[in-house]
Each structure stands twice: as C-alpha cells, then as structure tokens.
C-alpha cells in the first residue's frame, strides 16, 4: 500500500507543551533517518520529502519527517523563542531515538549541522541539500554583498504575501526545471498551505529583525570536529544558497564528500528525487 500524507501523519506533544506534527514510515526497528525541511512558506516535512519518504522507508529505514515548530501543522513559535536544536533533542527523546542519520535541506541542513556539532554521539550520518550556515563569517565570496540572495528575497516576499502568484515565483526560483515544477496545482497548494497558518507567516515576517529563520547560528569553529560520515548535495543552479557553502563544508568536515548536480536548483530532493533517494540509501547503508 502506498504511503500517503494521511497514513504517515503522527502527533506528538513535547515536554515543553509544544505540539509537533510529524510523518513516519518504515520499520520501527530500522535505522532512523530524520528528514528536516527548509524554511519557505508552506514548507512541511511532507511537502519537502513526499517523494523521498516511501523509497527510503522501503529500503529498510525508519523515516521521521517532522514539521518543526513554527512550520506546517506544528505549533507557532516566535523567532526570538526558536531553537531547533532544543526541539530536535526533544523530538528524538520523545520518540525513543538514541541515534539517527540527519537529512536536512536549507534551514534543515543548518539544524542538522548544528545538532551534529553539539550532540555528535547521537548522529550516525549527516546529509545536507542546499546547506545554509546562517549569517556570519566567513563571508560569501559569490553571494550578494547587499543582503539576501535573489532567492531569499523572493522567499521573504512570499511570506509577506502568500498569494499563488508569489508562490509561483518562489517555486520558480527554487527549481531549475520551472515548466515541470512551477505548475498551477503545486503553487496553489503551496499558497493554500501557507495561508492556512497566518500565525506562521506573521511570526516569520516579524522575526526577520531577529534573524529568521535561523536566529541561533552554528559555531563554525566546531564544524571541523564533525566525525560523522557526511554527504553534501547541492544544485549547481541554486539561486537561494550558492554551492560555495557546501564547498566550504567539504573543506572543513574531514569525512565528507560533495555531490554537485547540474540542472538543479535549491530542492535537489524534489527535482532529482530518484537520484537523491539512491544516493541517500547507498550512503546510509554503506
């Protein structure tokens, strides 16, 4: 039976009282892969990874894809109160997961990297796609010097007005193959998902002054201490976060490798789902 959004959905209340929606598939005794979504309006564990959860679960992994607090069906959180490292610790503890492979896109990649520096004993593998390191040094060589990238400016505009038109612009800037992915159906669905949670939209816009969506950045001096096997996946055509971030990570994480995909934007796991799934399954298995 195919895994659907409804069949995979689970509910969890953390000790803090925060409600978290998450999606689960695969054997309960399988090696756990936690998939961490990015920060865009309408982003959820399911919307980011609906093309990956079933194949990776079918390979024998227990797949967990949470809506992080502040996104999706999970509770709203003001940016000033947000700490996804604390949230992820609480999620893993509540689900009885001692160790997991972390698979993160964009903001989710940042969460995975930071978590690995702070809790190395709990991470078996680290996989990132379109990784972000948040603001701070070293400054970007190829990114804009006057603020957010072209893609992040479109993302912020979509938070300010989550209309189908702005969502279409967002999907177009996130992907290389616009004709395939920026469809009226997808952009409308993404718009409706975002507009269903005006509290998330308002918190993000208000939080821009507080570093949204990454108010607490990874300590970059700790990144060379990462020992977990690491695979960094990045689209060569990423207009949101330049692949130089993954080049820097490859140079600074000893046991790492970089997969740079041509004709690929910020959503490698969506645009190149079959290749992404093969890469992740092989990496986690071997």
PDB file of C-alpha atoms in Angstrom:
ATOM      1  CA  UNK A   1       0.000   0.000   0.000  1.00  0.00           C
ATOM      2  CA  UNK A   2       1.354   3.403  -0.970  1.00  0.00           C
ATOM      3  CA  UNK A   3       2.283   5.760   1.837  1.00  0.00           C
ATOM      4  CA  UNK A   4       0.091   8.862   1.880  1.00  0.00           C
ATOM      5  CA  UNK A   5       0.240  12.077   3.838  1.00  0.00           C
ATOM      6  CA  UNK A   6      -2.713  10.899   5.938  1.00  0.00           C
ATOM      7  CA  UNK A   7      -1.325   7.424   6.638  1.00  0.00           C
ATOM      8  CA  UNK A   8       2.109   8.761   7.600  1.00  0.00           C
ATOM      9  CA  UNK A   9       0.901  11.635   9.831  1.00  0.00           C
ATOM     10  CA  UNK A  10       1.585  11.362  13.572  1.00  0.00           C
ATOM     11  CA  UNK A  11       1.031  13.655  16.587  1.00  0.00           C
ATOM     12  CA  UNK A  12       3.484  14.447  19.361  1.00  0.00           C
ATOM     13  CA  UNK A  13       3.422  16.798  22.332  1.00  0.00           C
ATOM     14  CA  UNK A  14       6.865  17.675  23.693  1.00  0.00           C
ATOM     15  CA  UNK A  15       7.550  18.062  27.445  1.00  0.00           C
ATOM     16  CA  UNK A  16       7.523  21.834  26.878  1.00  0.00           C
ATOM     17  CA  UNK A  17       3.884  21.543  25.803  1.00  0.00           C
ATOM     18  CA  UNK A  18       4.707  22.261  22.150  1.00  0.00           C
ATOM     19  CA  UNK A  19       2.639  20.258  19.680  1.00  0.00           C
ATOM     20  CA  UNK A  20       4.539  18.727  16.743  1.00  0.00           C
ATOM     21  CA  UNK A  21       3.123  17.055  13.651  1.00  0.00           C
ATOM     22  CA  UNK A  22       5.479  14.527  12.088  1.00  0.00           C
ATOM     23  CA  UNK A  23       5.402  11.896   9.378  1.00  0.00           C
ATOM     24  CA  UNK A  24       6.690   8.367   9.856  1.00  0.00           C
ATOM     25  CA  UNK A  25       7.210   5.368   7.606  1.00  0.00           C
ATOM     26  CA  UNK A  26       9.308   2.217   7.567  1.00  0.00           C
ATOM     27  CA  UNK A  27      10.076  -0.492  10.118  1.00  0.00           C
ATOM     28  CA  UNK A  28      10.060   0.661  13.749  1.00  0.00           C
ATOM     29  CA  UNK A  29      13.278  -1.273  14.377  1.00  0.00           C
ATOM     30  CA  UNK A  30      15.061   0.094  11.307  1.00  0.00           C
ATOM     31  CA  UNK A  31      17.945   2.561  11.363  1.00  0.00           C
ATOM     32  CA  UNK A  32      16.376   6.001  11.779  1.00  0.00           C
ATOM     33  CA  UNK A  33      16.674   8.761   9.184  1.00  0.00           C
ATOM     34  CA  UNK A  34      15.301  12.124  10.328  1.00  0.00           C
ATOM     35  CA  UNK A  35      14.428  14.443   7.443  1.00  0.00           C
ATOM     36  CA  UNK A  36      14.464  18.166   8.239  1.00  0.00           C
ATOM     37  CA  UNK A  37      12.634  20.592   5.942  1.00  0.00           C
ATOM     38  CA  UNK A  38      13.597  24.074   4.807  1.00  0.00           C
ATOM     39  CA  UNK A  39      12.094  27.405   5.797  1.00  0.00           C
ATOM     40  CA  UNK A  40       9.806  28.504   2.961  1.00  0.00           C
ATOM     41  CA  UNK A  41       6.148  29.446   3.432  1.00  0.00           C
ATOM     42  CA  UNK A  42       4.051  26.299   3.293  1.00  0.00           C
ATOM     43  CA  UNK A  43       7.096  24.086   3.939  1.00  0.00           C
ATOM     44  CA  UNK A  44       6.436  20.908   5.909  1.00  0.00           C
ATOM     45  CA  UNK A  45       8.060  17.554   6.440  1.00  0.00           C
ATOM     46  CA  UNK A  46       5.683  16.110   3.867  1.00  0.00           C
ATOM     47  CA  UNK A  47       5.896  18.874   1.226  1.00  0.00           C
ATOM     48  CA  UNK A  48       9.698  18.750   1.242  1.00  0.00           C
ATOM     49  CA  UNK A  49      10.091  14.977   1.319  1.00  0.00           C
ATOM     50  CA  UNK A  50       6.931  13.365  -0.087  1.00  0.00           C
ATOM     51  CA  UNK A  51       8.989  11.922  -2.952  1.00  0.00           C
ATOM     52  CA  UNK A  52      11.650  10.512  -0.635  1.00  0.00           C
ATOM     53  CA  UNK A  53       9.917   9.097   2.430  1.00  0.00           C
ATOM     54  CA  UNK A  54       8.459   5.974   0.814  1.00  0.00           C
ATOM     55  CA  UNK A  55      11.558   4.874  -1.185  1.00  0.00           C
ATOM     56  CA  UNK A  56      13.902   5.352   1.777  1.00  0.00           C
ATOM     57  CA  UNK A  57      11.460   3.566   4.116  1.00  0.00           C
ATOM     58  CA  UNK A  58      11.154   0.723   1.583  1.00  0.00           C
ATOM     59  CA  UNK A  59      14.940   0.297   1.797  1.00  0.00           C
ATOM     60  CA  UNK A  60      14.517  -0.632   5.466  1.00  0.00           C
ATOM     61  CA  UNK A  61      14.941   2.708   7.231  1.00  0.00           C
ATOM     62  CA  UNK A  62      12.623   4.221   9.814  1.00  0.00           C
ATOM     63  CA  UNK A  63      11.926   7.647   8.346  1.00  0.00           C
ATOM     64  CA  UNK A  64      10.815  10.545  10.560  1.00  0.00           C
ATOM     65  CA  UNK A  65       9.937  13.901   8.941  1.00  0.00           C
ATOM     66  CA  UNK A  66       8.729  16.485  11.476  1.00  0.00           C
ATOM     67  CA  UNK A  67       7.085  19.828  10.868  1.00  0.00           C
ATOM     68  CA  UNK A  68       9.453  21.856  13.009  1.00  0.00           C
ATOM     69  CA  UNK A  69       7.805  24.265  15.475  1.00  0.00           C
ATOM     70  CA  UNK A  70       6.918  27.390  13.515  1.00  0.00           C
ATOM     71  CA  UNK A  71       6.032  25.464  10.342  1.00  0.00           C
ATOM     72  CA  UNK A  72       3.298  23.254   8.959  1.00  0.00           C
ATOM     73  CA  UNK A  73       0.788  21.812  11.406  1.00  0.00           C
ATOM     74  CA  UNK A  74       3.095  22.216  14.403  1.00  0.00           C
ATOM     75  CA  UNK A  75       2.658  24.969  16.973  1.00  0.00           C
ATOM     76  CA  UNK A  76       3.597  28.525  16.099  1.00  0.00           C
ATOM     77  CA  UNK A  77       6.773  29.907  17.663  1.00  0.00           C
ATOM     78  CA  UNK A  78       8.135  33.458  17.614  1.00  0.00           C
ATOM     79  CA  UNK A  79      11.609  33.647  16.097  1.00  0.00           C
ATOM     80  CA  UNK A  80      13.082  35.085  19.301  1.00  0.00           C
ATOM     81  CA  UNK A  81      11.948  31.934  21.133  1.00  0.00           C
ATOM     82  CA  UNK A  82      13.048  29.468  18.457  1.00  0.00           C
ATOM     83  CA  UNK A  83      15.808  26.892  18.908  1.00  0.00           C
ATOM     84  CA  UNK A  84      15.526  23.937  16.557  1.00  0.00           C
ATOM     85  CA  UNK A  85      18.396  22.137  18.275  1.00  0.00           C
ATOM     86  CA  UNK A  86      16.403  22.026  21.502  1.00  0.00           C
ATOM     87  CA  UNK A  87      13.313  20.972  19.537  1.00  0.00           C
ATOM     88  CA  UNK A  88      15.135  18.155  17.756  1.00  0.00           C
ATOM     89  CA  UNK A  89      16.576  16.807  21.008  1.00  0.00           C
ATOM     90  CA  UNK A  90      13.068  16.778  22.474  1.00  0.00           C
ATOM     91  CA  UNK A  91      11.592  15.070  19.388  1.00  0.00           C
ATOM     92  CA  UNK A  92      14.213  12.319  19.379  1.00  0.00           C
ATOM     93  CA  UNK A  93      13.870  11.777  23.133  1.00  0.00           C
ATOM     94  CA  UNK A  94      10.074  11.619  22.932  1.00  0.00           C
ATOM     95  CA  UNK A  95      10.272   9.019  20.164  1.00  0.00           C
ATOM     96  CA  UNK A  96      12.918   6.983  21.970  1.00  0.00           C
ATOM     97  CA  UNK A  97      15.535   7.534  19.263  1.00  0.00           C
ATOM     98  CA  UNK A  98      19.075   7.431  20.643  1.00  0.00           C
ATOM     99  CA  UNK A  99      20.903   7.834  17.323  1.00  0.00           C
ATOM    100  CA  UNK A 100      19.811   8.872  13.858  1.00  0.00           C
ATOM    101  CA  UNK A 101      21.018   9.883  10.444  1.00  0.00           C
ATOM    102  CA  UNK A 102      20.109  13.526   9.815  1.00  0.00           C
ATOM    103  CA  UNK A 103      18.993  14.569   6.317  1.00  0.00           C
ATOM    104  CA  UNK A 104      18.345  18.301   6.033  1.00  0.00           C
ATOM    105  CA  UNK A 105      17.516  20.844   3.342  1.00  0.00           C
ATOM    106  CA  UNK A 106      18.470  24.542   3.657  1.00  0.00           C
ATOM    107  CA  UNK A 107      17.360  25.613   7.159  1.00  0.00           C
ATOM    108  CA  UNK A 108      17.003  21.919   7.960  1.00  0.00           C
ATOM    109  CA  UNK A 109      20.594  21.379   6.851  1.00  0.00           C
ATOM    110  CA  UNK A 110      21.683  24.093   9.264  1.00  0.00           C
ATOM    111  CA  UNK A 111      19.752  22.381  12.066  1.00  0.00           C
ATOM    112  CA  UNK A 112      21.403  19.060  11.187  1.00  0.00           C
ATOM    113  CA  UNK A 113      24.902  20.579  11.103  1.00  0.00           C
ATOM    114  CA  UNK A 114      24.455  22.434  14.380  1.00  0.00           C
ATOM    115  CA  UNK A 115      22.934  19.382  16.067  1.00  0.00           C
ATOM    116  CA  UNK A 116      25.895  17.277  14.915  1.00  0.00           C
ATOM    117  CA  UNK A 117      28.400  19.721  16.426  1.00  0.00           C
ATOM    118  CA  UNK A 118      26.518  19.761  19.747  1.00  0.00           C
ATOM    119  CA  UNK A 119      25.464  16.096  20.018  1.00  0.00           C
ATOM    120  CA  UNK A 120      27.957  14.059  17.962  1.00  0.00           C
ATOM    121  CA  UNK A 121      27.143  10.885  19.871  1.00  0.00           C
ATOM    122  CA  UNK A 122      23.574  10.950  18.536  1.00  0.00           C
ATOM    123  CA  UNK A 123      24.360  11.250  14.808  1.00  0.00           C
ATOM    124  CA  UNK A 124      25.252   8.268  12.606  1.00  0.00           C
ATOM    125  CA  UNK A 125      25.354  10.143   9.280  1.00  0.00           C
ATOM    126  CA  UNK A 126      24.910  13.724   8.110  1.00  0.00           C
ATOM    127  CA  UNK A 127      23.330  14.538   4.738  1.00  0.00           C
ATOM    128  CA  UNK A 128      22.637  18.104   3.588  1.00  0.00           C
ATOM    129  CA  UNK A 129      20.996  19.598   0.496  1.00  0.00           C
ATOM    130  CA  UNK A 130      21.433  23.276  -0.303  1.00  0.00           C
ATOM    131  CA  UNK A 131      23.084  23.791   3.073  1.00  0.00           C
ATOM    132  CA  UNK A 132      22.839  27.052   4.985  1.00  0.00           C
ATOM    133  CA  UNK A 133      25.234  28.200   7.679  1.00  0.00           C
ATOM    134  CA  UNK A 134      23.188  31.259   8.621  1.00  0.00           C
ATOM    135  CA  UNK A 135      24.693  34.705   8.848  1.00  0.00           C
ATOM    136  CA  UNK A 136      28.254  35.301   9.948  1.00  0.00           C
ATOM    137  CA  UNK A 137      31.858  34.810   8.932  1.00  0.00           C
ATOM    138  CA  UNK A 138      33.396  33.680   6.665  1.00  0.00           C
ATOM    139  CA  UNK A 139      31.560  35.970   4.306  1.00  0.00           C
ATOM    140  CA  UNK A 140      30.352  34.665   0.965  1.00  0.00           C
ATOM    141  CA  UNK A 141      32.662  35.052  -2.000  1.00  0.00           C
ATOM    142  CA  UNK A 142      29.932  34.655  -4.622  1.00  0.00           C
ATOM    143  CA  UNK A 143      26.768  35.680  -2.767  1.00  0.00           C
ATOM    144  CA  UNK A 144      25.366  39.220  -2.819  1.00  0.00           C
ATOM    145  CA  UNK A 145      27.024  41.808  -0.640  1.00  0.00           C
ATOM    146  CA  UNK A 146      23.889  43.892  -0.180  1.00  0.00           C
ATOM    147  CA  UNK A 147      21.743  41.454   1.790  1.00  0.00           C
ATOM    148  CA  UNK A 148      19.784  38.309   0.972  1.00  0.00           C
ATOM    149  CA  UNK A 149      20.252  36.358  -2.239  1.00  0.00           C
ATOM    150  CA  UNK A 150      17.860  36.665  -5.165  1.00  0.00           C
ATOM    151  CA  UNK A 151      16.052  33.532  -3.993  1.00  0.00           C
ATOM    152  CA  UNK A 152      15.754  34.616  -0.370  1.00  0.00           C
ATOM    153  CA  UNK A 153      14.274  37.950  -1.451  1.00  0.00           C
ATOM    154  CA  UNK A 154      11.554  36.070  -3.347  1.00  0.00           C
ATOM    155  CA  UNK A 155      11.007  33.799  -0.323  1.00  0.00           C
ATOM    156  CA  UNK A 156      10.569  36.791   2.001  1.00  0.00           C
ATOM    157  CA  UNK A 157       8.087  38.391  -0.415  1.00  0.00           C
ATOM    158  CA  UNK A 158       6.071  35.148  -0.437  1.00  0.00           C
ATOM    159  CA  UNK A 159       5.948  35.251   3.376  1.00  0.00           C
ATOM    160  CA  UNK A 160       4.692  38.817   3.241  1.00  0.00           C
ATOM    161  CA  UNK A 161       2.033  37.880   0.671  1.00  0.00           C
ATOM    162  CA  UNK A 162       1.496  34.137   0.170  1.00  0.00           C
ATOM    163  CA  UNK A 163      -0.607  34.572  -2.976  1.00  0.00           C
ATOM    164  CA  UNK A 164      -0.472  31.927  -5.753  1.00  0.00           C
ATOM    165  CA  UNK A 165       1.422  34.448  -7.892  1.00  0.00           C
ATOM    166  CA  UNK A 166       4.156  34.908  -5.298  1.00  0.00           C
ATOM    167  CA  UNK A 167       4.241  31.177  -4.642  1.00  0.00           C
ATOM    168  CA  UNK A 168       4.779  30.573  -8.344  1.00  0.00           C
ATOM    169  CA  UNK A 169       7.728  32.972  -8.266  1.00  0.00           C
ATOM    170  CA  UNK A 170       9.038  31.105  -5.200  1.00  0.00           C
ATOM    171  CA  UNK A 171       8.813  27.659  -6.807  1.00  0.00           C
ATOM    172  CA  UNK A 172      10.408  29.027  -9.982  1.00  0.00           C
ATOM    173  CA  UNK A 173      13.390  30.423  -8.104  1.00  0.00           C
ATOM    174  CA  UNK A 174      13.774  27.229  -6.043  1.00  0.00           C
ATOM    175  CA  UNK A 175      13.959  24.927  -9.070  1.00  0.00           C
ATOM    176  CA  UNK A 176      15.807  24.681 -12.360  1.00  0.00           C
ATOM    177  CA  UNK A 177      13.055  22.940 -14.335  1.00  0.00           C
ATOM    178  CA  UNK A 178      10.329  25.548 -13.948  1.00  0.00           C
ATOM    179  CA  UNK A 179       7.985  24.036 -16.539  1.00  0.00           C
ATOM    180  CA  UNK A 180       7.877  20.787 -14.607  1.00  0.00           C
ATOM    181  CA  UNK A 181       7.619  22.076 -11.059  1.00  0.00           C
ATOM    182  CA  UNK A 182       6.043  25.558 -11.104  1.00  0.00           C
ATOM    183  CA  UNK A 183       2.625  24.184 -12.035  1.00  0.00           C
ATOM    184  CA  UNK A 184      -0.637  25.946 -11.135  1.00  0.00           C
ATOM    185  CA  UNK A 185      -1.582  22.958  -8.965  1.00  0.00           C
ATOM    186  CA  UNK A 186       1.623  22.999  -6.927  1.00  0.00           C
ATOM    187  CA  UNK A 187       1.731  26.764  -6.490  1.00  0.00           C
ATOM    188  CA  UNK A 188      -1.935  26.883  -5.487  1.00  0.00           C
ATOM    189  CA  UNK A 189      -1.479  24.048  -2.990  1.00  0.00           C
ATOM    190  CA  UNK A 190       1.594  25.714  -1.525  1.00  0.00           C
ATOM    191  CA  UNK A 191      -0.269  29.030  -1.248  1.00  0.00           C
ATOM    192  CA  UNK A 192      -3.240  27.400   0.474  1.00  0.00           C
ATOM    193  CA  UNK A 193      -0.947  25.593   2.920  1.00  0.00           C
ATOM    194  CA  UNK A 194       0.824  28.834   3.810  1.00  0.00           C
ATOM    195  CA  UNK A 195      -2.370  30.893   4.135  1.00  0.00           C
ATOM    196  CA  UNK A 196      -3.862  28.229   6.413  1.00  0.00           C
ATOM    197  CA  UNK A 197      -1.334  29.282   9.072  1.00  0.00           C
ATOM    198  CA  UNK A 198      -1.259  33.092   9.175  1.00  0.00           C
ATOM    199  CA  UNK A 199       0.413  32.829  12.598  1.00  0.00           C
ATOM    200  CA  UNK A 200       3.462  31.184  10.996  1.00  0.00           C
ATOM    201  CA  UNK A 201       3.589  33.844   8.281  1.00  0.00           C
ATOM    202  CA  UNK A 202       3.324  36.708  10.770  1.00  0.00           C
ATOM    203  CA  UNK A 203       5.962  35.239  13.077  1.00  0.00           C
ATOM    204  CA  UNK A 204       8.421  34.859  10.209  1.00  0.00           C
ATOM    205  CA  UNK A 205       7.953  38.400   8.935  1.00  0.00           C
ATOM    206  CA  UNK A 206       8.216  39.838  12.452  1.00  0.00           C
ATOM    207  CA  UNK A 207      11.228  37.619  13.110  1.00  0.00           C
ATOM    208  CA  UNK A 208      13.263  38.958  10.201  1.00  0.00           C
ATOM    209  CA  UNK A 209      14.666  41.536  12.600  1.00  0.00           C
ATOM    210  CA  UNK A 210      15.721  38.678  14.895  1.00  0.00           C
ATOM    211  CA  UNK A 211      17.486  36.548  12.281  1.00  0.00           C
ATOM    212  CA  UNK A 212      14.576  34.479  10.949  1.00  0.00           C
ATOM    213  CA  UNK A 213      14.615  31.664  10.098  1.00  0.00           C
ATOM    214  CA  UNK A 214      17.941  30.929  11.838  1.00  0.00           C
ATOM    215  CA  UNK A 215      18.188  33.056  14.985  1.00  0.00           C
ATOM    216  CA  UNK A 216      20.929  30.882  16.527  1.00  0.00           C
ATOM    217  CA  UNK A 217      23.727  30.008  14.113  1.00  0.00           C
ATOM    218  CA  UNK A 218      26.136  27.094  14.247  1.00  0.00           C
ATOM    219  CA  UNK A 219      29.529  27.744  15.812  1.00  0.00           C
ATOM    220  CA  UNK A 220      31.644  27.364  12.677  1.00  0.00           C
ATOM    221  CA  UNK A 221      34.784  26.691  14.694  1.00  0.00           C
ATOM    222  CA  UNK A 222      33.199  23.360  15.712  1.00  0.00           C
ATOM    223  CA  UNK A 223      32.498  22.158  12.176  1.00  0.00           C
ATOM    224  CA  UNK A 224      35.976  20.609  11.646  1.00  0.00           C
ATOM    225  CA  UNK A 225      35.266  18.435  14.702  1.00  0.00           C
ATOM    226  CA  UNK A 226      32.389  16.639  12.940  1.00  0.00           C
ATOM    227  CA  UNK A 227      33.297  12.955  12.656  1.00  0.00           C
ATOM    228  CA  UNK A 228      30.024  11.577  11.271  1.00  0.00           C
ATOM    229  CA  UNK A 229      30.220  10.454   7.634  1.00  0.00           C
ATOM    230  CA  UNK A 230      28.872  13.445   5.710  1.00  0.00           C
ATOM    231  CA  UNK A 231      27.392  13.818   2.236  1.00  0.00           C
ATOM    232  CA  UNK A 232      26.756  17.326   0.940  1.00  0.00           C
ATOM    233  CA  UNK A 233      24.368  17.605  -2.005  1.00  0.00           C
ATOM    234  CA  UNK A 234      23.964  20.901  -3.818  1.00  0.00           C
ATOM    235  CA  UNK A 235      22.417  22.137  -7.050  1.00  0.00           C
ATOM    236  CA  UNK A 236      24.821  23.975  -9.328  1.00  0.00           C
ATOM    237  CA  UNK A 237      21.940  26.282 -10.255  1.00  0.00           C
ATOM    238  CA  UNK A 238      20.870  27.055  -6.674  1.00  0.00           C
ATOM    239  CA  UNK A 239      19.775  30.717  -6.616  1.00  0.00           C
ATOM    240  CA  UNK A 240      18.904  30.683  -2.920  1.00  0.00           C
ATOM    241  CA  UNK A 241      22.152  29.472  -1.337  1.00  0.00           C
ATOM    242  CA  UNK A 242      25.247  29.238  -3.513  1.00  0.00           C
ATOM    243  CA  UNK A 243      27.064  25.922  -3.612  1.00  0.00           C
ATOM    244  CA  UNK A 244      30.157  27.615  -2.208  1.00  0.00           C
ATOM    245  CA  UNK A 245      28.652  26.877   1.225  1.00  0.00           C
ATOM    246  CA  UNK A 246      28.906  23.159   0.515  1.00  0.00           C
ATOM    247  CA  UNK A 247      32.421  23.634  -0.889  1.00  0.00           C
ATOM    248  CA  UNK A 248      33.410  25.278   2.400  1.00  0.00           C
ATOM    249  CA  UNK A 249      31.809  22.463   4.379  1.00  0.00           C
ATOM    250  CA  UNK A 250      33.611  19.842   2.292  1.00  0.00           C
ATOM    251  CA  UNK A 251      36.914  21.553   3.007  1.00  0.00           C
ATOM    252  CA  UNK A 252      36.220  21.652   6.747  1.00  0.00           C
ATOM    253  CA  UNK A 253      34.479  18.338   7.526  1.00  0.00           C
ATOM    254  CA  UNK A 254      37.155  15.616   7.325  1.00  0.00           C
ATOM    255  CA  UNK A 255      34.950  12.628   6.415  1.00  0.00           C
ATOM    256  CA  UNK A 256      32.823  14.354   3.795  1.00  0.00           C
ATOM    257  CA  UNK A 257      32.057  14.241   0.115  1.00  0.00           C
ATOM    258  CA  UNK A 258      30.223  16.688  -2.181  1.00  0.00           C
ATOM    259  CA  UNK A 259      27.697  15.800  -4.888  1.00  0.00           C
ATOM    260  CA  UNK A 260      27.180  18.820  -7.160  1.00  0.00           C
ATOM    261  CA  UNK A 261      24.218  18.315  -9.504  1.00  0.00           C
ATOM    262  CA  UNK A 262      23.872  20.235 -12.750  1.00  0.00           C
ATOM    263  CA  UNK A 263      20.434  21.492 -13.842  1.00  0.00           C
ATOM    264  CA  UNK A 264      19.362  21.546 -10.223  1.00  0.00           C
ATOM    265  CA  UNK A 265      18.167  24.372  -8.010  1.00  0.00           C
ATOM    266  CA  UNK A 266      17.641  24.514  -4.250  1.00  0.00           C
ATOM    267  CA  UNK A 267      15.387  21.437  -3.986  1.00  0.00           C
ATOM    268  CA  UNK A 268      17.607  18.530  -5.061  1.00  0.00           C
ATOM    269  CA  UNK A 269      15.397  16.038  -3.210  1.00  0.00           C
ATOM    270  CA  UNK A 270      12.402  17.188  -5.301  1.00  0.00           C
ATOM    271  CA  UNK A 271      13.963  17.957  -8.697  1.00  0.00           C
ATOM    272  CA  UNK A 272      16.173  14.866  -8.732  1.00  0.00           C
ATOM    273  CA  UNK A 273      14.219  12.633  -6.369  1.00  0.00           C
ATOM    274  CA  UNK A 274      15.249   9.273  -7.847  1.00  0.00           C
ATOM    275  CA  UNK A 275      18.952  10.115  -7.833  1.00  0.00           C
ATOM    276  CA  UNK A 276      18.678  11.684  -4.385  1.00  0.00           C
ATOM    277  CA  UNK A 277      16.990   8.568  -2.992  1.00  0.00           C
ATOM    278  CA  UNK A 278      19.647   6.278  -4.489  1.00  0.00           C
ATOM    279  CA  UNK A 279      22.443   8.439  -3.086  1.00  0.00           C
ATOM    280  CA  UNK A 280      20.963   8.575   0.412  1.00  0.00           C
ATOM    281  CA  UNK A 281      20.084   4.878   0.590  1.00  0.00           C
ATOM    282  CA  UNK A 282      23.556   3.851  -0.575  1.00  0.00           C
ATOM    283  CA  UNK A 283      25.287   6.321   1.730  1.00  0.00           C
ATOM    284  CA  UNK A 284      23.329   5.310   4.821  1.00  0.00           C
ATOM    285  CA  UNK A 285      23.731   1.622   4.001  1.00  0.00           C
ATOM    286  CA  UNK A 286      27.459   1.642   3.287  1.00  0.00           C
TER     287      UNK A 286
END
